[in-house]
Coordinates of N, CA and C in Angstrom, one line a residue:
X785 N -171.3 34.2 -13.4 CA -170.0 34.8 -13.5 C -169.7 35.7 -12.3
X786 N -168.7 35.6 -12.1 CA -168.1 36.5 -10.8 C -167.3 38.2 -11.2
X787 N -168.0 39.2 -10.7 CA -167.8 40.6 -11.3 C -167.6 41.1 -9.7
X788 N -165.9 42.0 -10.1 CA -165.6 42.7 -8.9 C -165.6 44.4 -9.9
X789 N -166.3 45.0 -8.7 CA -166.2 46.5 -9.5 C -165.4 47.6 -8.4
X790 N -164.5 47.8 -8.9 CA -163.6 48.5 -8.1 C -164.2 50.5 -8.5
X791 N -164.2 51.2 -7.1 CA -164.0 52.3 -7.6 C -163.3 53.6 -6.3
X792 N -163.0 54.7 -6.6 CA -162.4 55.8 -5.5 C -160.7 55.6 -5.9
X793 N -160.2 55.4 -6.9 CA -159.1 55.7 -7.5 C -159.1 56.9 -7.9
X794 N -157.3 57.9 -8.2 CA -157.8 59.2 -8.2 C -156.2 59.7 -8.5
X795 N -156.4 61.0 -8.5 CA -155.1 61.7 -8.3 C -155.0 62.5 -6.4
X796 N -154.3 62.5 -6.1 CA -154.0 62.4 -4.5 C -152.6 62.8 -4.3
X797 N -152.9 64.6 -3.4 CA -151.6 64.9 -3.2 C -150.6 64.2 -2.1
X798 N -149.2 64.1 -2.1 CA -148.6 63.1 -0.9 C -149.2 63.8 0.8
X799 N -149.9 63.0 1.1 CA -150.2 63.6 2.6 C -151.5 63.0 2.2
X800 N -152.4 62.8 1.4 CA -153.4 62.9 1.5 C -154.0 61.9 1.6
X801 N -155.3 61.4 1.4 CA -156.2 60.1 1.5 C -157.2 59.8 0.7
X802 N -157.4 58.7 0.2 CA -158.5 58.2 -0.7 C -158.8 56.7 -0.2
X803 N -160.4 56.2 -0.3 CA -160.6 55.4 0.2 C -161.5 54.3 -1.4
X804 N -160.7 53.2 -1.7 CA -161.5 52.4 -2.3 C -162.3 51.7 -2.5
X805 N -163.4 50.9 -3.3 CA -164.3 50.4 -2.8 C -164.4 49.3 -4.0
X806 N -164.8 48.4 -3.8 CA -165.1 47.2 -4.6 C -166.2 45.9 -4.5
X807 N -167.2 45.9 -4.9 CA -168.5 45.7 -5.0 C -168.4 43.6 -5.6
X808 N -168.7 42.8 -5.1 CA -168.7 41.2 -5.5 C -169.8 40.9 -5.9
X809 N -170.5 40.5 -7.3 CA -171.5 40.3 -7.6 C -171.2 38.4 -8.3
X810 N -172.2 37.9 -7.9 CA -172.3 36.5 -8.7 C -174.0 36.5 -8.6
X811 N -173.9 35.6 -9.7 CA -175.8 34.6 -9.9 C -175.9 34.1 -8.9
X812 N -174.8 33.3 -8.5 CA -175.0 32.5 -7.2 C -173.8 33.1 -6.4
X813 N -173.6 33.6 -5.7 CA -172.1 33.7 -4.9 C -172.3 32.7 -3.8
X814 N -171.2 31.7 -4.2 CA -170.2 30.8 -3.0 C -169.9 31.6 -2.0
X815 N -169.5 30.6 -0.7 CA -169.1 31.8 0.6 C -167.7 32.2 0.2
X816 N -167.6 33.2 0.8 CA -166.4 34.1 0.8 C -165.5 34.0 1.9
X817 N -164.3 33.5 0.9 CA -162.9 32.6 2.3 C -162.4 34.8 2.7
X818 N -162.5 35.6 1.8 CA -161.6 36.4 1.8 C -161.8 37.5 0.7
X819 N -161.2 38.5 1.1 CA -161.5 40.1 -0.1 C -160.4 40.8 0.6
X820 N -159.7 41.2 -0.8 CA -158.7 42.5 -0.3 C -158.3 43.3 -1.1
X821 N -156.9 43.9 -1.1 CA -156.5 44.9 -2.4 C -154.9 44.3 -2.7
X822 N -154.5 44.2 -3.9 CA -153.3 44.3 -4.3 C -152.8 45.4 -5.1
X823 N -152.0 45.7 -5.5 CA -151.7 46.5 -6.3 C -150.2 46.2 -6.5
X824 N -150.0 47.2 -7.9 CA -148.9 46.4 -9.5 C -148.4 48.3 -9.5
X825 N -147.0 48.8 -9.1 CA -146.4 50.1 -9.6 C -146.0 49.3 -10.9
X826 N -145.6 50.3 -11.5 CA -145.4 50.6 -13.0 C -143.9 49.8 -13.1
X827 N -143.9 48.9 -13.6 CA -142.5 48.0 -14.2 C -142.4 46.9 -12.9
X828 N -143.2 46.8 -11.9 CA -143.4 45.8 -10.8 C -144.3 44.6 -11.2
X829 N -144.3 43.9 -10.4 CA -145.0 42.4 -10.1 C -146.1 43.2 -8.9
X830 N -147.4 42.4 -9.7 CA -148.6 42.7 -8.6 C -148.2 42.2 -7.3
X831 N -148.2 43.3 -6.0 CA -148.3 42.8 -4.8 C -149.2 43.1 -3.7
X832 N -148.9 42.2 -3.0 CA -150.3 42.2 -1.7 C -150.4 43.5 -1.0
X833 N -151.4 44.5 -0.9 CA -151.1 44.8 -0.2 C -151.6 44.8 1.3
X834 N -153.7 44.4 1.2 CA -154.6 44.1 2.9 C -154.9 43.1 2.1
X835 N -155.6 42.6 3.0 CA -156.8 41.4 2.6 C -157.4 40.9 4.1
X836 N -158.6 40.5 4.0 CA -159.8 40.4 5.0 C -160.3 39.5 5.3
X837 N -160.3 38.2 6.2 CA -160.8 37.0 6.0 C -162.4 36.7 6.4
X838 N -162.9 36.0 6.4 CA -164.5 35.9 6.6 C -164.8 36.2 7.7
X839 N -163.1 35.5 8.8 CA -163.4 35.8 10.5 C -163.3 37.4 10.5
X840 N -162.9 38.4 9.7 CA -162.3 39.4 10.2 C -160.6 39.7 10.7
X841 N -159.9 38.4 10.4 CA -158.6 38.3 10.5 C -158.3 39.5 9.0
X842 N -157.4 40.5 9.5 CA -156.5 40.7 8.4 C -155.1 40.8 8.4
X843 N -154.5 41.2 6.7 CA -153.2 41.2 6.9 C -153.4 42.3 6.2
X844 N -151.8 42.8 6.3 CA -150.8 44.1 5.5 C -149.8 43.7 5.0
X845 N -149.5 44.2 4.2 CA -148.0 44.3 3.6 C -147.4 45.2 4.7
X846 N -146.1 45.1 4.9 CA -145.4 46.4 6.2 C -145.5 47.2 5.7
X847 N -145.4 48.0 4.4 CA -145.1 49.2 3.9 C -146.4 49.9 4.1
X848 N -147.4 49.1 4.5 CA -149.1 50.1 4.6 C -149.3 50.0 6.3
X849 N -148.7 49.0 6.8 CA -149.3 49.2 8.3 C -149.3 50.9 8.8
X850 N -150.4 50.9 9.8 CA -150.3 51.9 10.3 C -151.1 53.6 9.7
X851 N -150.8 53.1 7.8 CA -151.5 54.2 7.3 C -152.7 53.5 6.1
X852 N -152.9 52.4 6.4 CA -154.4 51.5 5.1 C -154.6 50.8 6.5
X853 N -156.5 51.0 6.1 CA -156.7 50.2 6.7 C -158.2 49.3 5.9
X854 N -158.1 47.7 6.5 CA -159.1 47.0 5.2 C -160.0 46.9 6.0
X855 N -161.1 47.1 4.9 CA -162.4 46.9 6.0 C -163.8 45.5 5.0
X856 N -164.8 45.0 5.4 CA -165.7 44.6 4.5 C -166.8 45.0 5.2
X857 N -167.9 44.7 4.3 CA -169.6 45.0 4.5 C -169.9 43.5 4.1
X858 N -170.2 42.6 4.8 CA -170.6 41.2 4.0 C -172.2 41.1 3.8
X859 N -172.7 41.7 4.1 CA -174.0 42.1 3.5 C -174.4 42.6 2.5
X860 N -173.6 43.3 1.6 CA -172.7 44.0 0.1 C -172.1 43.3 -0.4
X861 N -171.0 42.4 0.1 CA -170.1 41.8 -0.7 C -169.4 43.1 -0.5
X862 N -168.6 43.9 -0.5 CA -168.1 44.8 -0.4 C -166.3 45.0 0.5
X863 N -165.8 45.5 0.1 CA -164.6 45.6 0.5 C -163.6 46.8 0.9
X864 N -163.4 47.3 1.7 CA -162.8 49.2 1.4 C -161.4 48.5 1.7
X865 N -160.6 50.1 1.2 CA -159.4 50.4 1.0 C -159.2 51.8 2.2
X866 N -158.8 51.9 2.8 CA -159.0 53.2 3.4 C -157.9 53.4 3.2
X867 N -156.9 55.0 2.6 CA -155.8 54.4 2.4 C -155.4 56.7 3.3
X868 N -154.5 56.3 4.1 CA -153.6 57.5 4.8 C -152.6 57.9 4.6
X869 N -152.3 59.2 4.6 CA -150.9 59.4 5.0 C -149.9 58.9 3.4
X870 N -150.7 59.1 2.3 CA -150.2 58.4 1.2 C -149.0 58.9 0.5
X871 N -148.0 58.3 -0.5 CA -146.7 58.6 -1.0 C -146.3 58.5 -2.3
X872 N -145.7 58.9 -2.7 CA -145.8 59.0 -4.3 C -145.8 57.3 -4.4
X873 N -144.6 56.4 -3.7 CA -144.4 55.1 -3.7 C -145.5 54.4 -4.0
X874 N -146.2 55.3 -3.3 CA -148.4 54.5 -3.3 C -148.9 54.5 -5.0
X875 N -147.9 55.0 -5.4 CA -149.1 55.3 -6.9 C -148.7 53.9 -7.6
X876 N -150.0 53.2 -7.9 CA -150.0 52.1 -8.7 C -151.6 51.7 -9.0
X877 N -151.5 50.8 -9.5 CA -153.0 50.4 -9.8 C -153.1 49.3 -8.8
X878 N -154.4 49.3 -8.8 CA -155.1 48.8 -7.3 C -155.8 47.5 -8.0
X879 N -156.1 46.1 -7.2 CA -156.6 45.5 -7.9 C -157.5 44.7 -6.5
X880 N -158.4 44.7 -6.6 CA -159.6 43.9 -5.8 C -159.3 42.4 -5.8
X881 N -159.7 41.6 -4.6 CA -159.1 40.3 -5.0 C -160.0 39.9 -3.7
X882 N -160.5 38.6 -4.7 CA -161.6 37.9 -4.2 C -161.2 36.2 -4.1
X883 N -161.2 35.4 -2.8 CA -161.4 33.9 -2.8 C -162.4 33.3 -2.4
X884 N -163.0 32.8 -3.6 CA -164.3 32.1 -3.1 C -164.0 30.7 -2.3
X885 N -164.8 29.6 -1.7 CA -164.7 28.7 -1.6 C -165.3 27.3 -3.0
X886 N -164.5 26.9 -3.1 CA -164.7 25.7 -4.2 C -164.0 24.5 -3.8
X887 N -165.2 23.1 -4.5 CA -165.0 22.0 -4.5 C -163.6 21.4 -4.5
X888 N -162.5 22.4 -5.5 CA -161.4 22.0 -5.4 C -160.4 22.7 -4.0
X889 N -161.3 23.1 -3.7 CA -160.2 24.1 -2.4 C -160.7 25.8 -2.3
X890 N -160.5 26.6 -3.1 CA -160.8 28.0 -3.4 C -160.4 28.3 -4.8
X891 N -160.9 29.4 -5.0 CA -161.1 30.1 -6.5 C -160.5 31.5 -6.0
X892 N -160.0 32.1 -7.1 CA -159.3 33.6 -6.4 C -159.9 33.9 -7.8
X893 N -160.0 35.8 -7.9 CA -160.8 36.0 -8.3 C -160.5 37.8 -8.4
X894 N -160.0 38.5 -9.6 CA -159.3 39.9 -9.7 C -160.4 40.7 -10.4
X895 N -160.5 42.0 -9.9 CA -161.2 42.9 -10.5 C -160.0 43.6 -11.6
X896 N -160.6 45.0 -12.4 CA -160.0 45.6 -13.5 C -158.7 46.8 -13.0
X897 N -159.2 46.8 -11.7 CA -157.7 47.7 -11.4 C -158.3 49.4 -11.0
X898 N -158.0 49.9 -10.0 CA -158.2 51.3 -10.2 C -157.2 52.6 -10.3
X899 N -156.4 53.2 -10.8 CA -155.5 53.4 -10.8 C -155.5 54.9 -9.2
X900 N -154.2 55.0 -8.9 CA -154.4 55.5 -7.8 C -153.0 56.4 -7.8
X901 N -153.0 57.7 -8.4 CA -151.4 58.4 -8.5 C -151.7 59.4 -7.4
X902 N -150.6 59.2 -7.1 CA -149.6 60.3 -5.5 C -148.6 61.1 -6.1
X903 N -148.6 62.7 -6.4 CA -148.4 63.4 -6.9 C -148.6 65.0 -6.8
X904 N -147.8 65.4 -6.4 CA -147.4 67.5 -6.3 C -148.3 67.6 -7.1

């Protein structure tokens, strides 16, 4: 079974920074197409926010360029969130997001969420 452990969620004044972290564990882990973060604000649909490809290709959502930045350790299985310059807008829950490679194409693959509030 495939276990993502997300942690560094917090309370975080606006201006400030917090960096997440998320850990890939399997019996056997398949190679890894990719690892990133999404996150779901309160009455929203989960959205993308980085994500990291095996080459080191990444993406952003626009609203992070500039102040997140995604990193991995593939020797960990591991994934960071580096996150800057943050906004109340930022407060949501964070969710780790994993694509393995499989027989049928790929497997995707969501951790439990870390919540992450931006707040006076």
């Amino acid at each position: 079974q495939v276990q993502l452990v997300e942690s560094g969620g917090g309370l975080v004044h606006p201006g400030g920074s917090l960096r997440l972290s998320c850990v890939a564990s399997a019996g056997t882990m398949p190679p890894i197409l990719a690892m990133g973060w999404y996150y779901q604000a309160p009455g929203k649909e989960r959205e993308l926010v980085a994500t990291i490809t095996n080459n080191g290709r990444r993406s952003y959502a626009d609203f992070v360029k500039g102040r997140f930045t995604v990193s991995r350790d593939k020797a960990k299985n591991t994934v960071y969130l580096e996150m800057n310059s943050l906004k109340p807008d930022d407060t949501a829950v964070y969710y780790c997001y994993l694509r393995l490679d499989h027989y049928v194409g790929y497997m995707d693959y969501w951790g439990n969420g870390t919540l992450v509030t931006v707040s006076s």
